[in-house]
Amino acid sequence: MAGPAEENDNEIDYSDYSKSYLLKRFYRDYLRPNLLEYVPVQVLHVIGALAGLVPPLLLRNLIDDAIPSANLGRIVTLSLWAFGAFTLIALIRFIRNYFGHRIAQKVVFDMRNDIYSHFQKLPLKFHDRKKTGELMSRIIDDLNVLQEFIHHGPEGFLEASTTISGVLAILFLMDVPLTLIALSFTPVLVIFALTLIRRMHRAFRRNREAKGKLNDRLEDNLAGMKIIKSFANEDYEMERFFKKNEEHYDARAAAIKYFSTLGPVSYFLNSFGLILTIGYGGYLVYQGSLTAGTVVAFYTYLIRFRAPILRMVQISQRLSRFFASTERFFSHLDIEPHIAETAGGFSKPRGEVKGKVAFEDVNFNYSDGETVLNDIDLVVEPKQTVALVGPSGAGKTTLVRLIPRLYDLNEGSVKVDDVDVQDWNLRQLRRNIAMVMQDDYLFSGTVTENISYGKPDVTRDEVIKYALEANVEEFISDLPDGYETDIGQRGVKLSGGQKQRISIARALIQNPKILILDEATSSVDTYTEKLIQEAIDKVSRGRTTFTIAHRLSTITNADKILFVENGEICERGTFEELMDEKGQFYQFYQLQFEQLAETSG
């Protein structure tokens, strides 16, 4: 087959393709650029394996010649040869290990950069349907498998095959009948090793799956500790964790059982060949048809023979894991981005962007085919504030996410300053738009680092300026290190309102012409809501602003209110106009205040 075929959402499936295709692709894209370093290292493996065949021959000469003749010079010469051989082997092992690991790390370094960069280019639709753990596995686990194989796969094959070939050649040259008898148990050893290693790898796969489930349970538990304690559900959660931990324990125990069995049993099977060598070899020495030195050398070679046999079996298993990881790697790397950044697309200087937004006959659905937005027509003039209101799942968030082209449309167009967003340079477009979401993500780091995220070269004065606009200064003095306080993963050390205000400051740092606020004041107390709303009122001035409102009291001054339901704009107008119409917005507004009155009462 010539190449991969596309599946749903442009994900490539390599499972039906030949392993030679993947091997050639891996070699072409990643191994060939490092070939000048990689090939000499592999040659060293062969030289090292050949050097390892020398000491038993020296031992035979020592026993059969130098010692019986009491030739001290010969003994010294053989000892020096042995010293030279062992020194060469040690030196080769150091060089090959150092450079082998370095080259493997370099290849995986390039692969990891490529796959991470590619994930950054893929649209939000891709990330919506993928679990974080799955993508982490592609970046970390699969590439760790590849790194191990790059270094130990060819190395193991060359060293093992050279050793096996060399040992067999020397043994047959020494004595053919003794060789056949000594190796009679080798087929049994190979069959046993193949069977056990297959079972061992299945057991380790189950162990990895159980470990993944245990990690998921642990991550979920620790992240939700406040909820667990508020419901006094510690015992229930411990029981769930203990169950997953026990499953991991059992899976690990099964894997360890096979792993612990392989070495001793293979040693036991190999020992039959050694016993036959001693017995039959001793008999041949007794008859005078074989020397004692030859039997000792023979015995030494047989001891060396078992390890490369097992290594060749293990390489076949490593190779299967290599191909599985390569398939998964390329299947993600070759996903074509639906939304590609256009380097030569439309752009204009930041100061000339007005902030006009227009939706024309917009229809949109996600990959499951269900219509989310239907026939949306809307024009928002520069510096206007538009509020989107409606029940959950109505399509409000999806609608505003089309403006920075986080998703591409099925039909129609979205325009910024009368230019289709698909024709804009993507980076330029998004630099003029800022979003503050309901539960915005903060990165592990300091307050300053989070505020300056959209503009890394920002000055401290600018950080403070936008922090003041977003009412961050109201709580910054309470933090132990002020702006340099580490806020923890996801901003865990801050309250919800504090995180929202930092998110607003972060949005302002790039001085956007279009501001999108997705329920920025929900899930906070009244005092914090007031502070956030004050910040929103300040930052909205002079900007085209889209506000998705949960609390309708916050949108009374909007230039335009849209009531969205089932993916359609059902009503539009000012607050007074919609209240006078006494339509769906009016009912929605009245229902919310009735609920508020009941709660207050």
Coordinates of C-alpha atoms in Angstrom, one line a residue:
M1 CA 0.0 0.0 0.0
A2 CA 1.2 3.5 -0.8
G3 CA 0.1 5.3 2.2
P4 CA -2.4 5.7 5.1
A5 CA -6.1 6.3 4.6
E6 CA -8.2 8.8 6.5
E7 CA -10.9 8.0 9.0
N8 CA -13.4 10.2 10.8
D9 CA -12.1 13.6 11.8
N10 CA -9.0 13.1 9.7
E11 CA -7.4 10.6 12.1
I12 CA -5.2 8.2 10.3
D13 CA -5.4 4.4 10.8
Y14 CA -2.1 2.6 10.2
S15 CA -3.3 -0.8 11.6
D16 CA -3.9 -2.3 8.1
Y17 CA -0.5 -1.2 6.7
S18 CA 2.7 -3.1 6.4
K19 CA 5.3 -2.8 9.1
S20 CA 7.9 -2.1 6.4
Y21 CA 6.0 1.1 5.6
L22 CA 6.1 2.4 9.2
L23 CA 9.8 1.3 9.5
K24 CA 10.7 3.2 6.3
R25 CA 8.8 6.2 7.5
F26 CA 10.5 6.2 10.9
Y27 CA 13.9 5.7 9.3
R28 CA 13.4 8.5 6.7
D29 CA 11.9 11.1 9.1
Y30 CA 13.9 10.5 12.3
L31 CA 16.7 8.0 12.1
R32 CA 18.4 9.0 8.9
P33 CA 19.4 12.5 10.1
N34 CA 21.3 10.8 12.9
L35 CA 22.8 8.0 10.8
L36 CA 26.4 9.3 10.9
E37 CA 26.4 8.8 14.7
Y38 CA 24.1 5.8 14.8
V39 CA 25.9 3.4 12.4
P40 CA 29.4 3.6 14.1
V41 CA 27.7 2.8 17.4
Q42 CA 26.1 -0.3 15.8
V43 CA 29.4 -1.4 14.4
L44 CA 30.9 -1.1 17.9
H45 CA 28.2 -3.6 19.1
V46 CA 29.5 -6.1 16.5
I47 CA 33.1 -5.5 17.4
G48 CA 32.3 -5.9 21.1
A49 CA 30.5 -9.1 20.5
L50 CA 33.4 -10.5 18.5
A51 CA 35.9 -9.4 21.2
G52 CA 33.8 -11.3 23.8
L53 CA 34.4 -14.6 21.9
V54 CA 38.2 -14.3 22.4
P55 CA 38.7 -15.0 26.2
P56 CA 37.4 -18.7 26.2
L57 CA 39.9 -19.4 23.4
L58 CA 42.7 -17.9 25.5
L59 CA 41.6 -20.0 28.4
R60 CA 41.8 -23.2 26.3
N61 CA 45.4 -22.3 25.2
L62 CA 46.2 -21.6 28.8
I63 CA 44.9 -25.0 30.1
D64 CA 46.1 -27.1 27.2
D65 CA 49.5 -25.4 26.4
A66 CA 50.9 -22.8 28.7
I67 CA 50.3 -24.5 32.1
P68 CA 51.3 -28.1 31.2
S69 CA 54.5 -26.8 29.6
A70 CA 55.2 -24.4 32.5
N71 CA 55.8 -21.7 30.0
L72 CA 55.8 -18.5 32.0
G73 CA 56.2 -16.3 29.0
R74 CA 53.3 -17.9 27.3
I75 CA 51.1 -17.5 30.5
V76 CA 52.0 -13.8 30.6
T77 CA 51.3 -13.4 26.9
L78 CA 47.9 -15.0 27.2
S79 CA 47.1 -13.0 30.3
L80 CA 48.0 -9.8 28.5
W81 CA 45.8 -10.8 25.5
A82 CA 42.9 -11.5 28.0
F83 CA 43.5 -8.1 29.6
G84 CA 43.5 -6.4 26.3
A85 CA 40.3 -8.1 25.2
F86 CA 38.5 -7.2 28.5
T87 CA 39.7 -3.6 28.3
L88 CA 38.5 -3.3 24.7
I89 CA 35.1 -4.8 25.7
A90 CA 34.8 -2.4 28.6
L91 CA 35.8 0.6 26.5
I92 CA 33.4 -0.4 23.7
R93 CA 30.5 -0.8 26.2
F94 CA 31.1 2.7 27.6
I95 CA 31.2 4.3 24.1
R96 CA 28.2 2.5 22.8
N97 CA 26.1 3.0 25.9
Y98 CA 26.9 6.7 26.1
F99 CA 26.4 7.5 22.4
G100 CA 23.6 4.9 22.0
H101 CA 21.5 6.5 24.7
R102 CA 22.4 10.0 23.5
I103 CA 21.3 9.3 19.9
A104 CA 18.1 7.6 21.0
Q105 CA 17.4 10.6 23.2
K106 CA 18.0 12.9 20.3
V107 CA 15.6 11.0 18.0
V108 CA 12.9 11.0 20.7
F109 CA 13.6 14.7 21.4
D110 CA 12.8 15.5 17.8
M111 CA 9.7 13.3 17.8
R112 CA 8.4 14.7 21.0
N113 CA 8.8 18.3 19.7
D114 CA 7.0 17.3 16.5
I115 CA 4.0 15.7 18.1
Y116 CA 3.6 18.4 20.7
S117 CA 3.9 21.1 18.1
H118 CA 1.3 19.3 16.0
F119 CA -1.1 19.0 18.9
Q120 CA -0.8 22.8 19.3
K121 CA -1.9 23.2 15.7
L122 CA -4.9 20.9 15.9
P123 CA -8.3 22.6 16.3
L124 CA -10.3 22.7 19.5
K125 CA -12.7 20.1 18.1
F126 CA -9.9 17.5 18.2
H127 CA -9.0 18.3 21.8
D128 CA -12.7 18.3 22.8
R129 CA -13.0 14.6 21.9
K130 CA -9.6 13.4 23.1
K131 CA -8.8 12.6 26.7
T132 CA -5.8 14.4 28.2
G133 CA -4.4 11.0 29.3
E134 CA -4.5 9.7 25.8
L135 CA -2.5 12.6 24.4
M136 CA -0.1 12.4 27.3
S137 CA 0.5 8.8 26.5
R138 CA 1.4 9.6 22.9
I139 CA 3.9 12.3 24.1
I140 CA 5.4 10.4 27.0
D141 CA 4.7 6.6 27.1
D142 CA 4.8 5.7 23.4
L143 CA 8.0 7.7 22.8
N144 CA 9.6 6.1 25.9
V145 CA 9.0 2.7 24.1
L146 CA 10.5 4.0 20.9
Q147 CA 13.5 5.4 22.8
E148 CA 14.2 2.0 24.4
F149 CA 13.9 0.2 21.1
I150 CA 16.1 2.7 19.2
H151 CA 19.0 2.0 21.6
H152 CA 18.4 -1.6 22.7
G153 CA 16.6 -3.0 19.6
P154 CA 19.3 -2.9 16.9
E155 CA 22.0 -3.2 19.5
G156 CA 20.5 -6.3 21.0
F157 CA 19.9 -7.9 17.6
L158 CA 23.4 -7.2 16.3
E159 CA 25.2 -8.2 19.5
A160 CA 23.0 -11.3 20.0
S161 CA 23.1 -12.5 16.4
T162 CA 26.9 -12.0 16.3
T163 CA 27.4 -13.8 19.5
I164 CA 25.1 -16.7 18.5
S165 CA 26.8 -17.0 15.1
G166 CA 30.3 -16.8 16.5
V167 CA 29.6 -19.3 19.3
L168 CA 28.0 -21.8 17.0
A169 CA 30.9 -21.5 14.5
I170 CA 33.5 -22.0 17.2
L171 CA 31.6 -24.9 18.8
F172 CA 31.2 -26.8 15.5
L173 CA 34.9 -26.3 14.7
M174 CA 35.8 -27.7 18.1
D175 CA 33.6 -30.8 18.0
V176 CA 30.4 -31.4 16.0
P177 CA 28.9 -34.3 18.0
L178 CA 29.5 -32.5 21.3
T179 CA 27.9 -29.4 19.9
L180 CA 24.8 -31.2 18.8
I181 CA 24.4 -32.9 22.2
A182 CA 25.1 -29.7 24.1
L183 CA 22.5 -27.7 22.1
S184 CA 19.8 -30.4 22.1
F185 CA 17.8 -28.6 24.8
T186 CA 18.0 -25.2 23.0
P187 CA 14.8 -25.6 21.0
V188 CA 13.0 -26.4 24.3
L189 CA 14.5 -23.3 25.8
V190 CA 13.4 -21.1 22.8
I191 CA 9.8 -22.5 22.8
F192 CA 9.5 -22.0 26.6
A193 CA 10.9 -18.5 26.4
L194 CA 8.6 -17.4 23.6
T195 CA 5.5 -18.8 25.4
L196 CA 6.4 -17.3 28.7
I197 CA 7.4 -13.9 27.3
R198 CA 4.2 -13.6 25.4
R199 CA 2.2 -14.3 28.6
M200 CA 4.5 -11.9 30.5
H201 CA 3.9 -9.1 28.1
R202 CA 0.1 -9.7 28.2
A203 CA 0.4 -9.6 32.0
F204 CA 2.4 -6.3 31.9
R205 CA -0.2 -4.8 29.5
R206 CA -2.9 -5.6 32.0
N207 CA -0.7 -4.2 34.7
R208 CA -0.4 -0.9 32.7
E209 CA -4.1 -0.8 32.2
A210 CA -4.7 -1.4 35.9
K211 CA -2.1 1.3 36.8
G212 CA -3.8 3.8 34.4
K213 CA -7.2 3.2 36.1
L214 CA -5.5 3.5 39.5
N215 CA -3.9 6.8 38.5
D216 CA -7.3 8.1 37.1
R217 CA -9.0 7.2 40.4
L218 CA -6.2 8.9 42.4
E219 CA -6.2 12.0 40.3
D220 CA -10.0 12.3 40.4
N221 CA -10.0 11.7 44.2
L222 CA -7.3 14.3 45.0
A223 CA -8.8 16.9 42.6
G224 CA -12.2 16.5 44.3
M225 CA -11.0 16.4 47.9
K226 CA -13.2 19.4 48.9
I227 CA -16.3 17.7 47.6
I228 CA -15.4 14.4 49.2
K229 CA -14.9 16.0 52.6
S230 CA -18.0 18.2 52.3
F231 CA -20.1 15.0 51.8
A232 CA -18.2 13.1 54.5
N233 CA -17.5 10.5 51.8
E234 CA -14.0 9.6 52.8
D235 CA -14.8 5.9 53.6
Y236 CA -16.6 5.5 50.2
E237 CA -13.7 7.0 48.3
M238 CA -11.2 4.8 50.2
E239 CA -13.1 1.7 49.3
R240 CA -13.1 2.7 45.6
F241 CA -9.4 3.4 45.7
F242 CA -8.6 0.2 47.6
K243 CA -10.5 -1.8 44.9
K244 CA -8.5 -0.2 42.1
N245 CA -5.3 -0.6 44.1
E246 CA -6.1 -4.3 44.6
E247 CA -6.7 -4.8 40.9
H248 CA -3.3 -3.2 40.2
Y249 CA -1.7 -5.3 42.9
D250 CA -3.1 -8.5 41.4
A251 CA -2.1 -7.5 37.8
R252 CA 1.4 -6.6 39.0
A253 CA 1.7 -9.9 40.9
A254 CA 0.8 -11.9 37.8
A255 CA 3.4 -10.0 35.7
I256 CA 6.0 -10.5 38.4
K257 CA 5.2 -14.2 38.5
Y258 CA 6.1 -14.6 34.8
F259 CA 9.1 -12.3 35.1
S260 CA 10.5 -14.2 38.1
T261 CA 9.9 -17.5 36.3
L262 CA 11.7 -16.7 33.1
G263 CA 15.3 -16.5 34.4
P264 CA 15.4 -19.5 36.7
V265 CA 13.6 -21.9 34.4
S266 CA 15.6 -20.9 31.3
Y267 CA 18.8 -21.3 33.4
F268 CA 17.6 -24.7 34.5
L269 CA 16.8 -25.8 30.9
N270 CA 20.2 -24.4 29.7
S271 CA 21.9 -26.3 32.5
F272 CA 21.0 -29.7 30.8
G273 CA 23.2 -28.7 28.0
L274 CA 26.0 -27.8 30.4
I275 CA 25.6 -31.1 32.2
L276 CA 25.8 -33.1 29.0
T277 CA 28.8 -31.1 28.0
I278 CA 30.6 -31.9 31.3
G279 CA 29.6 -35.6 31.1
Y280 CA 30.2 -36.3 27.4
G281 CA 33.1 -33.9 27.2
G282 CA 34.7 -35.5 30.2
Y283 CA 34.3 -38.9 28.5
L284 CA 36.0 -37.6 25.3
V285 CA 38.9 -36.2 27.4
Y286 CA 39.1 -39.6 29.1
Q287 CA 39.3 -41.3 25.7
G288 CA 41.9 -38.8 24.6
S289 CA 39.9 -37.5 21.7
L290 CA 39.4 -34.0 23.3
T291 CA 41.5 -31.8 25.5
A292 CA 40.5 -30.5 28.9
G293 CA 41.0 -26.9 27.7
T294 CA 38.5 -27.5 24.8
V295 CA 35.9 -28.8 27.3
V296 CA 36.3 -25.8 29.5
A297 CA 36.1 -23.4 26.6
F298 CA 33.1 -25.3 25.3
Y299 CA 31.4 -25.0 28.7
T300 CA 32.2 -21.2 28.8
Y301 CA 30.7 -20.6 25.4
L302 CA 27.5 -22.5 26.3
I303 CA 27.1 -20.3 29.4
R304 CA 27.4 -17.2 27.1
F305 CA 24.9 -18.8 24.6
R306 CA 21.8 -18.6 26.8
A307 CA 21.6 -14.8 27.2
P308 CA 21.6 -13.9 23.5
I309 CA 19.0 -16.6 22.8
L310 CA 16.7 -15.0 25.4
R311 CA 17.6 -11.6 24.1
M312 CA 16.5 -12.5 20.5
V313 CA 13.2 -13.7 21.9
Q314 CA 12.7 -10.4 23.8
I315 CA 13.7 -8.3 20.8
S316 CA 10.7 -9.9 18.9
Q317 CA 8.4 -8.7 21.6
R318 CA 10.1 -5.2 21.8
L319 CA 9.7 -5.0 18.0
S320 CA 5.9 -5.6 18.3
R321 CA 5.7 -2.8 20.9
F322 CA 7.8 -0.6 18.7
F323 CA 5.4 -1.0 15.8
A324 CA 2.3 -0.4 18.0
S325 CA 3.8 2.8 19.4
T326 CA 4.9 3.9 15.9
E327 CA 1.4 3.4 14.5
R328 CA -0.1 5.5 17.3
F329 CA 2.5 8.2 16.9
F330 CA 2.1 8.6 13.2
S331 CA -1.7 8.2 13.3
H332 CA -1.8 11.4 15.4
L333 CA 1.1 13.2 13.7
D334 CA -0.6 12.9 10.3
I335 CA -4.0 14.3 11.4
E336 CA -4.6 17.2 9.1
P337 CA -5.5 20.4 11.0
H338 CA -9.0 21.6 10.0
I339 CA -7.9 25.1 10.9
A340 CA -4.5 25.8 9.5
E341 CA -2.6 29.0 10.3
T342 CA -2.3 31.1 7.1
A343 CA 1.0 32.9 7.2
G344 CA 0.0 35.0 4.2
G345 CA -3.5 35.7 5.3
F346 CA -5.2 39.0 5.8
S347 CA -3.8 41.2 8.6
K348 CA -3.7 44.9 9.5
P349 CA -1.9 46.9 12.1
R350 CA -3.4 46.5 15.6
G351 CA -4.4 50.1 15.8
E352 CA -6.4 49.9 12.6
V353 CA -8.6 46.9 13.7
K354 CA -12.1 48.3 14.5
G355 CA -13.8 45.2 16.0
K356 CA -16.8 44.9 13.8
V357 CA -18.2 41.3 13.9
A358 CA -20.8 39.8 11.5
F359 CA -22.4 36.4 11.3
E360 CA -23.9 35.5 7.9
D361 CA -26.1 32.4 7.5
V362 CA -24.0 30.5 10.0
N363 CA -24.7 26.8 10.5
F364 CA -22.6 24.6 12.8
N365 CA -22.5 21.1 14.2
Y366 CA -19.9 19.0 16.0
S367 CA -18.6 15.7 14.8
D368 CA -21.7 13.8 16.1
G369 CA -23.8 15.6 13.5
E370 CA -26.2 17.3 15.9
T371 CA -26.9 20.9 14.8
V372 CA -25.7 23.4 17.4
L373 CA -26.2 26.7 15.5
N374 CA -28.8 27.2 12.8
D375 CA -29.1 30.2 10.4
I376 CA -27.4 32.8 12.6
D377 CA -27.4 36.3 11.2
L378 CA -25.9 39.1 13.3
V379 CA -24.0 42.3 12.9
V380 CA -22.2 43.9 15.8
E381 CA -20.7 47.3 15.3
P382 CA -17.3 48.3 16.8
K383 CA -17.4 49.1 20.5
Q384 CA -20.9 47.7 21.0
T385 CA -21.7 45.3 23.9
V386 CA -23.8 42.3 23.0
A387 CA -25.3 40.0 25.7
L388 CA -26.2 36.4 24.9
V389 CA -28.9 34.9 27.1
G390 CA -30.7 31.6 27.1
P391 CA -30.9 28.1 28.6
S392 CA -27.9 25.8 29.0
G393 CA -26.9 24.0 25.8
A394 CA -28.5 26.7 23.6
G395 CA -25.3 27.3 21.6
K396 CA -24.2 30.6 23.2
T397 CA -20.6 29.5 23.9
T398 CA -20.2 27.8 20.5
L399 CA -21.4 31.0 18.8
V400 CA -18.7 33.2 20.4
R401 CA -16.0 30.6 19.9
L402 CA -16.5 31.0 16.1
I403 CA -15.2 34.5 16.3
P404 CA -11.5 33.6 17.0
R405 CA -12.0 30.6 14.7
L406 CA -11.6 28.0 17.4
Y407 CA -14.0 26.0 15.2
D408 CA -14.7 26.2 11.5
L409 CA -18.2 26.5 10.1
N410 CA -20.3 24.0 8.2
E411 CA -22.1 26.8 6.3
G412 CA -22.0 30.6 6.2
S413 CA -19.3 33.0 7.3
V414 CA -18.1 34.9 10.3
K415 CA -16.4 38.2 9.5
V416 CA -14.2 40.5 11.5
D417 CA -13.9 44.0 10.0
D418 CA -15.7 42.7 6.9
V419 CA -13.1 40.0 6.3
D420 CA -14.0 36.3 6.7
V421 CA -12.1 34.9 9.7
Q422 CA -10.9 32.0 7.4
D423 CA -9.1 34.6 5.3
W424 CA -7.4 36.3 8.3
N425 CA -3.9 35.4 9.4
L426 CA -4.9 33.2 12.3
R427 CA -2.3 34.6 14.7
Q428 CA -3.2 38.2 13.9
L429 CA -6.9 37.4 14.3
R430 CA -6.6 35.9 17.7
R431 CA -4.2 38.6 18.9
N432 CA -7.1 41.0 18.6
I433 CA -9.6 38.9 20.5
A434 CA -9.5 37.9 24.2
M435 CA -11.7 35.5 26.0
V436 CA -12.5 35.1 29.7
M437 CA -14.3 31.9 30.4
Q438 CA -16.5 30.8 33.3
D439 CA -13.8 28.7 35.0
D440 CA -10.7 30.0 33.2
Y441 CA -7.5 28.0 33.3
L442 CA -4.6 29.5 35.2
F443 CA -1.1 27.9 34.8
S444 CA 1.1 26.9 37.6
G445 CA 3.4 29.9 38.3
T446 CA 3.3 33.4 39.7
V447 CA 0.5 36.0 39.3
T448 CA 2.8 38.0 37.1
E449 CA 3.5 35.0 34.8
N450 CA -0.2 34.4 34.4
I451 CA -1.2 38.0 33.7
S452 CA 1.6 38.4 31.1
Y453 CA 0.9 35.0 29.4
G454 CA -0.5 36.7 26.3
K455 CA 2.5 39.0 26.0
P456 CA 5.7 37.6 27.5
D457 CA 7.7 40.8 26.9
V458 CA 5.3 42.9 28.9
T459 CA 6.8 45.4 31.4
R460 CA 6.0 45.3 35.1
D461 CA 4.3 48.6 34.9
E462 CA 1.9 47.2 32.2
V463 CA 1.1 44.2 34.5
I464 CA 0.2 46.5 37.3
K465 CA -1.8 48.8 35.0
Y466 CA -4.0 45.9 33.8
A467 CA -4.2 44.4 37.2
L468 CA -5.6 47.7 38.5
E469 CA -8.2 47.7 35.7
A470 CA -9.2 44.1 36.6
N471 CA -9.4 44.8 40.3
V472 CA -6.5 42.4 41.0
E473 CA -4.9 45.0 43.3
E474 CA -7.8 44.6 45.7
F475 CA -6.3 41.2 46.9
I476 CA -2.7 41.3 45.7
S477 CA -1.4 42.7 49.0
D478 CA -2.9 39.7 50.9
L479 CA -0.7 37.3 48.9
P480 CA 2.5 36.3 50.6
D481 CA 4.8 37.5 47.8
G482 CA 2.4 39.8 46.0
Y483 CA 2.7 39.6 42.2
E484 CA 5.5 36.9 42.6
T485 CA 3.3 34.5 44.6
D486 CA 3.1 31.0 43.2
I487 CA -0.6 30.3 42.7
G488 CA -0.2 26.5 42.4
Q489 CA -1.6 24.2 39.7
R490 CA -4.7 25.6 38.1
G491 CA -4.6 28.5 40.6
V492 CA -5.5 26.3 43.5
K493 CA -4.3 28.8 46.1
L494 CA -6.7 31.4 44.9
S495 CA -10.5 31.9 45.3
G496 CA -12.8 31.7 42.3
G497 CA -13.2 35.4 42.2
Q498 CA -9.5 36.1 42.4
K499 CA -8.8 33.6 39.5
Q500 CA -11.5 35.4 37.4
R501 CA -9.9 38.8 37.9
I502 CA -6.5 37.5 37.0
S503 CA -8.0 36.0 33.9
I504 CA -9.5 39.4 33.0
A505 CA -6.1 41.1 33.5
R506 CA -4.5 38.4 31.3
A507 CA -7.1 39.1 28.6
L508 CA -6.4 42.8 28.7
I509 CA -2.6 42.5 28.5
Q510 CA -2.8 42.1 24.7
N511 CA -5.1 45.1 24.4
P512 CA -7.8 43.3 22.3
K513 CA -10.3 45.0 20.1
I514 CA -12.9 42.2 20.8
L515 CA -13.6 40.9 24.3
I516 CA -15.6 37.7 24.9
L517 CA -16.8 37.1 28.5
D518 CA -18.4 33.6 29.0
E519 CA -20.3 33.7 32.3
A520 CA -17.4 35.5 34.0
T521 CA -19.4 36.3 37.1
S522 CA -21.1 33.0 37.8
S523 CA -20.3 30.8 40.8
V524 CA -19.0 33.7 43.0
D525 CA -20.5 35.6 45.9
T526 CA -22.3 38.9 45.6
Y527 CA -19.3 41.0 46.8
T528 CA -16.9 39.3 44.4
E529 CA -19.5 39.5 41.6
K530 CA -19.6 43.3 42.2
L531 CA -15.8 43.6 41.9
I532 CA -15.7 41.5 38.8
Q533 CA -18.5 43.4 37.2
E534 CA -16.8 46.7 38.0
A535 CA -13.7 45.3 36.2
I536 CA -15.8 44.2 33.2
D537 CA -17.5 47.6 32.9
K538 CA -14.1 49.3 32.9
V539 CA -12.4 46.9 30.4
S540 CA -15.4 46.8 28.0
R541 CA -15.2 50.5 27.2
G542 CA -13.9 51.1 23.7
R543 CA -14.0 47.4 22.9
T544 CA -16.6 45.2 21.0
T545 CA -17.8 43.0 23.8
F546 CA -19.7 39.7 23.8
T547 CA -21.1 38.7 27.2
I548 CA -22.7 35.4 28.0
A549 CA -24.7 36.1 31.1
H550 CA -25.9 33.8 33.8
R551 CA -27.2 36.6 36.0
L552 CA -29.4 38.8 34.0
S553 CA -29.0 41.8 36.3
T554 CA -25.5 42.2 34.8
I555 CA -26.6 42.9 31.2
T556 CA -29.3 45.6 31.5
N557 CA -26.9 48.2 29.9
A558 CA -26.0 46.1 26.9
D559 CA -26.4 47.7 23.5
K560 CA -28.0 44.5 22.2
I561 CA -29.4 41.4 24.0
L562 CA -29.8 38.1 22.1
F563 CA -32.0 35.4 23.4
V564 CA -30.6 32.1 22.1
E565 CA -32.4 28.7 22.3
N566 CA -31.9 25.5 20.3
G567 CA -29.1 27.1 18.3
E568 CA -31.2 30.0 17.0
I569 CA -31.5 33.7 17.9
C570 CA -35.2 33.8 19.0
E571 CA -35.3 37.4 20.1
R572 CA -33.0 40.5 19.9
G573 CA -33.1 44.0 21.2
T574 CA -32.2 46.3 24.1
F575 CA -33.2 45.3 27.6
E576 CA -36.2 47.7 27.6
E577 CA -37.4 46.5 24.2
L578 CA -37.3 42.8 25.1
M579 CA -39.0 43.4 28.5
D580 CA -41.8 45.4 26.6
E581 CA -42.3 42.5 24.2
K582 CA -42.9 40.1 27.1
G583 CA -41.6 37.2 25.1
Q584 CA -39.1 34.5 26.0
F585 CA -36.5 36.8 27.4
Y586 CA -39.1 38.4 29.6
Q587 CA -40.3 35.0 30.9
F588 CA -36.6 34.0 31.5
Y589 CA -35.9 37.2 33.4
Q590 CA -39.0 36.9 35.5
L591 CA -38.3 33.2 36.3
Q592 CA -34.8 34.0 37.5
F593 CA -36.0 36.8 39.8
E594 CA -38.8 34.6 41.2
Q595 CA -36.1 32.0 42.0
L596 CA -33.9 34.6 43.5
A597 CA -36.8 35.9 45.7
E598 CA -37.6 32.4 46.9
T599 CA -33.9 31.8 47.7
S600 CA -33.7 35.1 49.6
G601 CA -36.9 34.4 51.4

